[in-house]
Short mmCIF file of C-alpha atoms in Angstrom, two decimals:
data_model
loop_
_atom_site.label_atom_id
_atom_site.label_comp_id
_atom_site.label_asym_id
_atom_site.label_seq_id
_atom_site.Cartn_x
_atom_site.Cartn_y
_atom_site.Cartn_z
CA MET A 1 46.22 -7.29 13.31
CA LEU A 2 45.70 -7.36 9.55
CA LYS A 3 44.27 -10.88 9.80
CA LYS A 4 41.75 -9.78 12.42
CA LYS A 5 40.73 -6.79 10.30
CA ILE A 6 40.18 -8.94 7.19
CA THR A 7 38.22 -11.50 9.21
CA GLY A 8 35.99 -8.73 10.56
CA ILE A 9 35.31 -7.40 7.07
CA VAL A 10 34.39 -10.88 5.81
CA LEU A 11 32.02 -11.46 8.71
CA ALA A 12 30.38 -8.09 8.23
CA SER A 13 29.96 -8.75 4.52
CA ALA A 14 28.43 -12.15 5.22
CA LEU A 15 26.01 -10.60 7.69
CA ALA A 16 25.01 -7.95 5.17
CA LEU A 17 24.37 -10.56 2.50
CA THR A 18 22.31 -12.64 4.89
CA MET A 19 20.17 -9.64 5.83
CA ALA A 20 19.70 -8.70 2.16
CA ALA A 21 18.56 -12.22 1.35
CA CYS A 22 15.96 -11.92 4.08
CA GLY A 23 14.74 -8.62 2.64
CA GLY A 24 15.85 -6.52 5.60
CA SER A 25 18.73 -4.72 7.24
CA ALA A 26 20.35 -4.86 10.63
CA ASP A 27 18.28 -1.98 12.01
CA LYS A 28 15.02 -2.56 10.06
CA GLY A 29 14.71 -6.31 9.85
CA GLY A 30 11.95 -6.62 12.45
CA ASP A 31 9.79 -3.90 10.92
CA ALA A 32 10.16 -5.26 7.37
CA LYS A 33 9.24 -8.78 8.42
CA GLU A 34 6.16 -7.58 10.30
CA ALA A 35 4.99 -5.46 7.34
CA ALA A 36 5.38 -8.41 4.97
CA SER A 37 3.39 -10.84 7.09
CA SER A 38 -0.05 -9.36 6.43
CA CYS A 39 -1.96 -6.68 4.53
CA LYS A 40 -3.61 -5.65 7.78
CA ASP A 41 -3.36 -1.90 8.38
CA ALA A 42 -1.78 -1.36 4.96
CA LYS A 43 -2.58 1.93 3.21
CA LEU A 44 -3.83 1.39 -0.34
CA ALA A 45 -4.85 4.14 -2.76
CA TYR A 46 -7.23 3.63 -5.68
CA MET A 47 -7.03 6.29 -8.41
CA THR A 48 -10.18 6.15 -10.49
CA VAL A 49 -10.85 7.80 -13.84
CA SER A 50 -14.05 9.44 -12.58
CA THR A 51 -16.40 8.72 -9.70
CA SER A 52 -19.21 10.25 -11.79
CA VAL A 53 -19.16 7.17 -14.06
CA PRO A 54 -20.93 4.12 -12.53
CA PHE A 55 -18.35 1.66 -13.88
CA TRP A 56 -15.47 3.31 -12.03
CA ARG A 57 -17.56 3.67 -8.87
CA SER A 58 -18.17 -0.08 -9.04
CA ILE A 59 -14.43 -0.82 -9.14
CA ALA A 60 -14.02 1.44 -6.10
CA VAL A 61 -16.78 -0.43 -4.27
CA GLY A 62 -15.08 -3.77 -4.99
CA ALA A 63 -11.69 -2.44 -3.90
CA GLU A 64 -13.01 -0.93 -0.68
CA SER A 65 -14.96 -4.09 0.12
CA GLN A 66 -11.89 -6.32 -0.32
CA GLY A 67 -9.83 -3.82 1.66
CA LYS A 68 -12.10 -4.40 4.64
CA GLU A 69 -11.69 -8.16 4.20
CA GLU A 70 -7.90 -7.75 4.26
CA GLY A 71 -7.95 -5.29 7.16
CA ALA A 72 -6.42 -2.63 4.90
CA GLN A 73 -7.38 0.99 4.40
CA VAL A 74 -8.42 1.80 0.81
CA THR A 75 -8.77 5.47 -0.12
CA THR A 76 -10.30 6.43 -3.49
CA TYR A 77 -8.92 9.40 -5.44
CA ASP A 78 -11.00 10.89 -8.29
CA SER A 79 -9.02 11.94 -11.38
CA LYS A 80 -12.15 13.58 -12.87
CA LEU A 81 -11.25 12.51 -16.43
CA SER A 82 -8.18 14.77 -16.19
CA GLN A 83 -4.55 13.77 -16.75
CA SER A 84 -3.30 16.72 -14.68
CA THR A 85 -5.56 15.78 -11.76
CA GLN A 86 -4.33 12.20 -12.03
CA MET A 87 -0.69 13.37 -11.76
CA LYS A 88 -1.53 15.56 -8.75
CA ASN A 89 -3.29 12.60 -7.14
CA VAL A 90 -0.29 10.32 -7.48
CA GLN A 91 1.97 12.91 -5.86
CA ASP A 92 -0.51 13.33 -2.98
CA ILE A 93 -0.71 9.54 -2.59
CA ILE A 94 3.07 9.15 -2.47
CA THR A 95 3.34 11.97 0.08
CA SER A 96 0.66 10.31 2.23
CA GLY A 97 2.85 7.21 2.58
CA ALA A 98 0.69 4.71 0.70
CA ASP A 99 1.97 1.14 0.64
CA ALA A 100 0.56 0.45 -2.85
CA ILE A 101 -1.35 2.21 -5.60
CA ILE A 102 -4.18 0.82 -7.72
CA ILE A 103 -4.86 2.91 -10.80
CA SER A 104 -7.45 3.04 -13.54
CA PRO A 105 -5.62 5.45 -15.88
CA THR A 106 -7.34 8.35 -17.63
CA ASP A 107 -5.65 7.01 -20.76
CA SER A 108 -2.87 4.56 -21.61
CA ALA A 109 -0.28 7.21 -22.51
CA ALA A 110 -0.84 9.21 -19.31
CA ALA A 111 -0.38 6.06 -17.21
CA VAL A 112 3.35 6.00 -17.97
CA GLY A 113 4.07 9.17 -15.99
CA VAL A 114 2.18 7.84 -12.99
CA LEU A 115 4.09 4.56 -13.07
CA ASP A 116 7.42 6.40 -13.31
CA LYS A 117 6.60 8.59 -10.29
CA ALA A 118 5.52 5.56 -8.26
CA LYS A 119 8.65 3.63 -9.22
CA ALA A 120 10.88 6.53 -8.19
CA ALA A 121 9.14 6.59 -4.79
CA GLY A 122 9.34 2.80 -4.39
CA VAL A 123 5.55 2.34 -4.34
CA PRO A 124 4.21 -0.74 -6.18
CA VAL A 125 1.34 -0.26 -8.64
CA VAL A 126 -1.52 -2.49 -9.77
CA ILE A 127 -3.45 -1.38 -12.87
CA ALA A 128 -7.22 -1.93 -12.91
CA ASP A 129 -8.55 -1.70 -16.47
CA VAL A 130 -7.60 0.67 -19.34
CA GLY A 131 -3.94 -0.41 -19.57
CA THR A 132 -0.69 1.46 -20.17
CA ASP A 133 1.65 2.27 -23.05
CA GLY A 134 4.71 1.54 -20.90
CA GLY A 135 6.23 1.69 -17.44
CA GLU A 136 6.58 -0.87 -14.67
CA TYR A 137 3.71 -2.35 -12.66
CA ALA A 138 3.15 -5.37 -10.45
CA SER A 139 -0.09 -6.66 -12.01
CA TYR A 140 -2.74 -5.69 -14.54
CA VAL A 141 -6.35 -6.62 -13.71
CA ALA A 142 -8.57 -6.28 -16.75
CA THR A 143 -11.20 -7.60 -19.04
CA ASP A 144 -10.04 -9.25 -22.25
CA ASN A 145 -11.65 -6.45 -24.24
CA VAL A 146 -11.07 -8.05 -27.63
CA ALA A 147 -12.86 -11.22 -26.50
CA GLY A 148 -15.55 -9.25 -24.65
CA ALA A 149 -16.32 -7.13 -27.72
CA ALA A 150 -16.36 -10.26 -29.87
CA LYS A 151 -19.09 -11.59 -27.55
CA ALA A 152 -21.04 -8.39 -28.20
CA ALA A 153 -20.57 -8.95 -31.93
CA ASP A 154 -21.88 -12.50 -31.56
CA MET A 155 -25.05 -11.15 -29.94
CA MET A 156 -25.42 -8.55 -32.69
CA LEU A 157 -25.06 -11.17 -35.42
CA GLU A 158 -27.44 -13.50 -33.59
CA ALA A 159 -30.12 -10.80 -33.42
CA LEU A 160 -29.63 -9.74 -37.05
CA LYS A 161 -29.89 -13.36 -38.17
CA GLU A 162 -33.20 -13.68 -36.30
CA LYS A 163 -34.45 -10.67 -38.28
CA GLY A 164 -33.22 -12.17 -41.56
CA ILE A 165 -30.61 -9.41 -42.07
CA THR A 166 -27.33 -10.51 -43.65
CA SER A 167 -25.78 -7.18 -44.70
CA GLY A 168 -25.93 -3.46 -43.96
CA GLU A 169 -24.31 -0.67 -41.94
CA ILE A 170 -23.52 -0.89 -38.23
CA GLY A 171 -22.70 2.15 -36.10
CA MET A 172 -20.42 2.39 -33.08
CA ILE A 173 -20.13 4.78 -30.15
CA SER A 174 -16.71 4.14 -28.67
CA ILE A 175 -14.75 5.00 -25.57
CA SER A 176 -11.46 6.89 -26.02
CA GLN A 177 -9.25 5.34 -28.66
CA THR A 178 -6.18 6.59 -26.77
CA ARG A 179 -6.96 3.88 -24.22
CA GLN A 180 -5.84 0.34 -24.96
CA ASN A 181 -9.20 -1.04 -23.86
CA GLY A 182 -10.94 1.24 -26.36
CA LYS A 183 -8.73 0.06 -29.21
CA ASP A 184 -9.35 -3.55 -28.19
CA ARG A 185 -13.14 -3.18 -28.06
CA THR A 186 -13.17 -1.60 -31.50
CA LYS A 187 -10.96 -4.37 -32.87
CA GLY A 188 -12.88 -7.27 -31.29
CA PHE A 189 -16.27 -6.07 -32.52
CA THR A 190 -15.26 -4.75 -35.95
CA GLU A 191 -13.32 -7.80 -37.06
CA LYS A 192 -16.20 -10.13 -36.31
CA VAL A 193 -19.04 -8.18 -37.95
CA GLU A 194 -17.00 -7.26 -41.00
CA ALA A 195 -16.06 -10.90 -41.47
CA ALA A 196 -19.80 -11.65 -41.48
CA GLY A 197 -20.36 -9.20 -44.36
CA PHE A 198 -21.47 -6.03 -42.53
CA LYS A 199 -20.01 -2.54 -43.02
CA MET A 200 -18.91 -0.40 -40.09
CA ILE A 201 -19.86 3.27 -40.08
CA PRO A 202 -16.94 5.47 -38.87
CA LEU A 203 -17.11 5.43 -35.07
CA LEU A 204 -18.14 8.33 -32.83
CA GLU A 205 -15.71 8.68 -29.91
CA SER A 206 -16.97 9.60 -26.44
CA SER A 207 -15.34 12.36 -24.43
CA GLU A 208 -17.98 13.12 -21.78
CA TYR A 209 -19.26 9.58 -21.08
CA THR A 210 -22.77 10.84 -20.38
CA ARG A 211 -26.23 9.71 -21.46
CA SER A 212 -26.81 13.07 -23.14
CA GLU A 213 -23.71 12.54 -25.27
CA GLY A 214 -24.89 9.01 -26.14
CA LEU A 215 -28.32 10.40 -27.01
CA LYS A 216 -26.86 13.02 -29.36
CA PHE A 217 -24.49 10.54 -31.04
CA THR A 218 -27.33 8.06 -31.63
CA GLN A 219 -29.59 10.75 -33.06
CA ASP A 220 -26.76 11.85 -35.37
CA LEU A 221 -26.27 8.29 -36.58
CA MET A 222 -30.00 7.74 -37.10
CA THR A 223 -30.20 10.94 -39.16
CA ALA A 224 -27.08 10.35 -41.27
CA HIS A 225 -27.64 6.61 -41.71
CA PRO A 226 -31.41 5.97 -41.75
CA ASN A 227 -30.87 2.37 -42.92
CA MET A 228 -28.43 1.49 -40.12
CA VAL A 229 -29.15 -2.10 -39.03
CA GLY A 230 -27.20 -2.15 -35.76
CA LEU A 231 -25.45 -0.02 -33.14
CA PHE A 232 -22.68 -1.08 -30.76
CA THR A 233 -22.12 1.13 -27.70
CA GLN A 234 -18.81 0.65 -25.87
CA HIS A 235 -19.92 1.95 -22.47
CA ASP A 236 -23.11 1.87 -20.44
CA GLU A 237 -24.00 5.57 -20.48
CA ALA A 238 -23.83 5.51 -24.27
CA THR A 239 -26.13 2.48 -24.29
CA LEU A 240 -28.67 4.28 -22.12
CA GLY A 241 -28.39 7.44 -24.21
CA ALA A 242 -29.17 5.30 -27.26
CA VAL A 243 -32.20 3.88 -25.43
CA THR A 244 -33.52 7.41 -24.92
CA ALA A 245 -32.95 8.23 -28.60
CA ILE A 246 -34.88 5.13 -29.66
CA GLN A 247 -37.75 5.89 -27.29
CA THR A 248 -37.91 9.56 -28.35
CA ALA A 249 -38.05 8.63 -32.03
CA ASN A 250 -40.45 5.73 -31.41
CA ALA A 251 -37.85 3.59 -33.22
CA LYS A 252 -37.89 0.39 -31.16
CA GLY A 253 -36.93 -2.51 -33.42
CA LYS A 254 -35.62 -0.24 -36.21
CA PHE A 255 -32.05 -1.44 -35.53
CA VAL A 256 -30.34 -3.84 -33.12
CA LEU A 257 -28.70 -2.22 -30.09
CA VAL A 258 -25.92 -4.12 -28.29
CA GLY A 259 -23.77 -2.63 -25.53
CA PHE A 260 -20.62 -3.15 -23.49
CA ASP A 261 -20.81 -2.89 -19.67
CA GLY A 262 -24.07 -2.91 -17.78
CA SER A 263 -26.27 -1.47 -15.05
CA PRO A 264 -29.72 -2.12 -13.57
CA ASP A 265 -31.12 0.33 -16.15
CA THR A 266 -29.52 -1.64 -18.97
CA MET A 267 -30.87 -4.89 -17.55
CA GLN A 268 -34.36 -3.35 -17.61
CA ALA A 269 -33.87 -2.13 -21.19
CA ILE A 270 -32.94 -5.69 -22.19
CA LYS A 271 -36.09 -7.00 -20.52
CA ASP A 272 -38.09 -4.31 -22.32
CA GLY A 273 -36.67 -5.38 -25.67
CA ILE A 274 -35.01 -2.05 -26.49
CA VAL A 275 -31.46 -3.35 -25.96
CA TYR A 276 -30.85 -6.82 -27.37
CA GLY A 277 -27.90 -7.55 -25.11
CA ALA A 278 -24.65 -6.39 -23.56
CA SER A 279 -21.23 -7.87 -22.90
CA MET A 280 -20.98 -6.80 -19.27
CA GLN A 281 -17.69 -6.28 -17.52
CA GLN A 282 -17.55 -7.19 -13.83
CA PRO A 283 -16.02 -4.06 -12.25
CA VAL A 284 -16.86 -4.99 -8.65
CA LEU A 285 -14.91 -8.21 -9.13
CA MET A 286 -12.09 -6.27 -10.80
CA GLY A 287 -11.75 -4.07 -7.72
CA VAL A 288 -11.63 -7.15 -5.50
CA GLU A 289 -8.90 -8.76 -7.62
CA ALA A 290 -6.87 -5.53 -7.76
CA VAL A 291 -6.71 -5.30 -3.96
CA LYS A 292 -5.79 -8.98 -3.69
CA ALA A 293 -2.93 -8.38 -6.13
CA ALA A 294 -1.75 -5.28 -4.21
CA CYS A 295 -1.79 -7.22 -0.94
CA SER A 296 0.23 -10.00 -2.56
CA VAL A 297 2.96 -7.49 -3.40
CA ILE A 298 2.90 -5.94 0.07
CA THR A 299 3.30 -9.39 1.67
CA GLY A 300 6.26 -10.29 -0.54
CA LYS A 301 4.43 -12.48 -3.05
CA THR A 302 4.33 -12.14 -6.81
CA PRO A 303 0.83 -11.82 -8.29
CA GLU A 304 0.03 -12.86 -11.84
CA LYS A 305 1.22 -10.20 -14.26
CA ARG A 306 -2.14 -10.28 -16.06
CA ILE A 307 -5.37 -11.17 -14.26
CA ASN A 308 -8.30 -11.54 -16.66
CA VAL A 309 -11.88 -11.01 -15.53
CA ASP A 310 -14.41 -12.34 -18.05
CA THR A 311 -17.41 -10.41 -19.33
CA LEU A 312 -20.96 -11.66 -18.78
CA PRO A 313 -22.86 -11.79 -22.08
CA ILE A 314 -26.45 -10.99 -21.14
CA SER A 315 -29.24 -10.82 -23.72
CA SER A 316 -32.99 -11.15 -23.92
CA LEU A 317 -32.44 -14.92 -23.97
CA ASN A 318 -30.80 -15.21 -20.51
CA VAL A 319 -31.38 -11.89 -18.72
CA ARG A 320 -33.55 -13.31 -15.93
CA ASP A 321 -31.16 -16.20 -15.28
CA LYS A 322 -28.10 -13.91 -15.05
CA GLU A 323 -29.61 -11.03 -13.08
CA ALA A 324 -28.60 -12.31 -9.64
CA GLU A 325 -25.00 -12.91 -10.71
CA ALA A 326 -24.77 -9.48 -12.33
CA SER A 327 -26.05 -7.76 -9.19
CA LYS A 328 -23.03 -9.10 -7.26
CA THR A 329 -20.17 -8.51 -9.72
CA VAL A 330 -21.36 -5.88 -12.24
CA PHE A 331 -23.33 -3.31 -10.25
CA ALA A 332 -22.10 -1.34 -7.26
CA LYS A 333 -24.53 -1.48 -4.34
#
């Protein structure tokens, strides 16, 4: 009797181990295997920083487009530049039964709370841009912002050299410095231009991410630093606000303007000679890669922990050659 009981326990234990190795259980094995075979009909949620900013809309467009390719449902949630809204969104997403979350955090510190909530609920997370100060995630899809900003610095130095300028002050309108991508852009650009002998004016940090804010910041810099030789704008709305400031003051050519990110309006400003160039992220492509990474997790695969998407350096020298490529990967249609 005792022998039979021990034998039964051993067999049951062996069965349990076998099922665990297969990623299932005796009563759920069929369902788990079916769910892992494809991303079809999966529910994915994309939490964006703000749908009012073209860059984030472009990531959403890329994610939704790739979702259709995979046969998955991608729902976009707008955090409206608010940490509290972002936390409410993640709770709503978990309650809705999402299979995976893609997040562009409002800032790197706030991302940690989202990742902790998702982990507790057993929902895998892919980060698309910005970055996080901690927490667990399956994959991080992003631009190498240090390298991308260094490309912007190269364009700045190239334009200044053409004008015969070898020293002077350069201004900067940044994105939030609580975001890792903001810190990286500042670092990549500053190190390169300072090494070339230029002096950085203390940066002006964006909070609204609007053209009107970029206009005001540029006007402030032009007033306080009339001999400024260059301006680096870390996001597209700031670039276009600077364009308006230059046009209003009839100051075309007074200093070199180089941006980060891009849009059809920025492409036109480059053609018009107001903006020298921009190191353009490819947000549509980032959205595509984020969904691919999420689907890899859902189907039991392990995506790359870091997926880099290069910037496109576009200037007055190559703008017409690069326009078609940019329209597919930079701009949302």
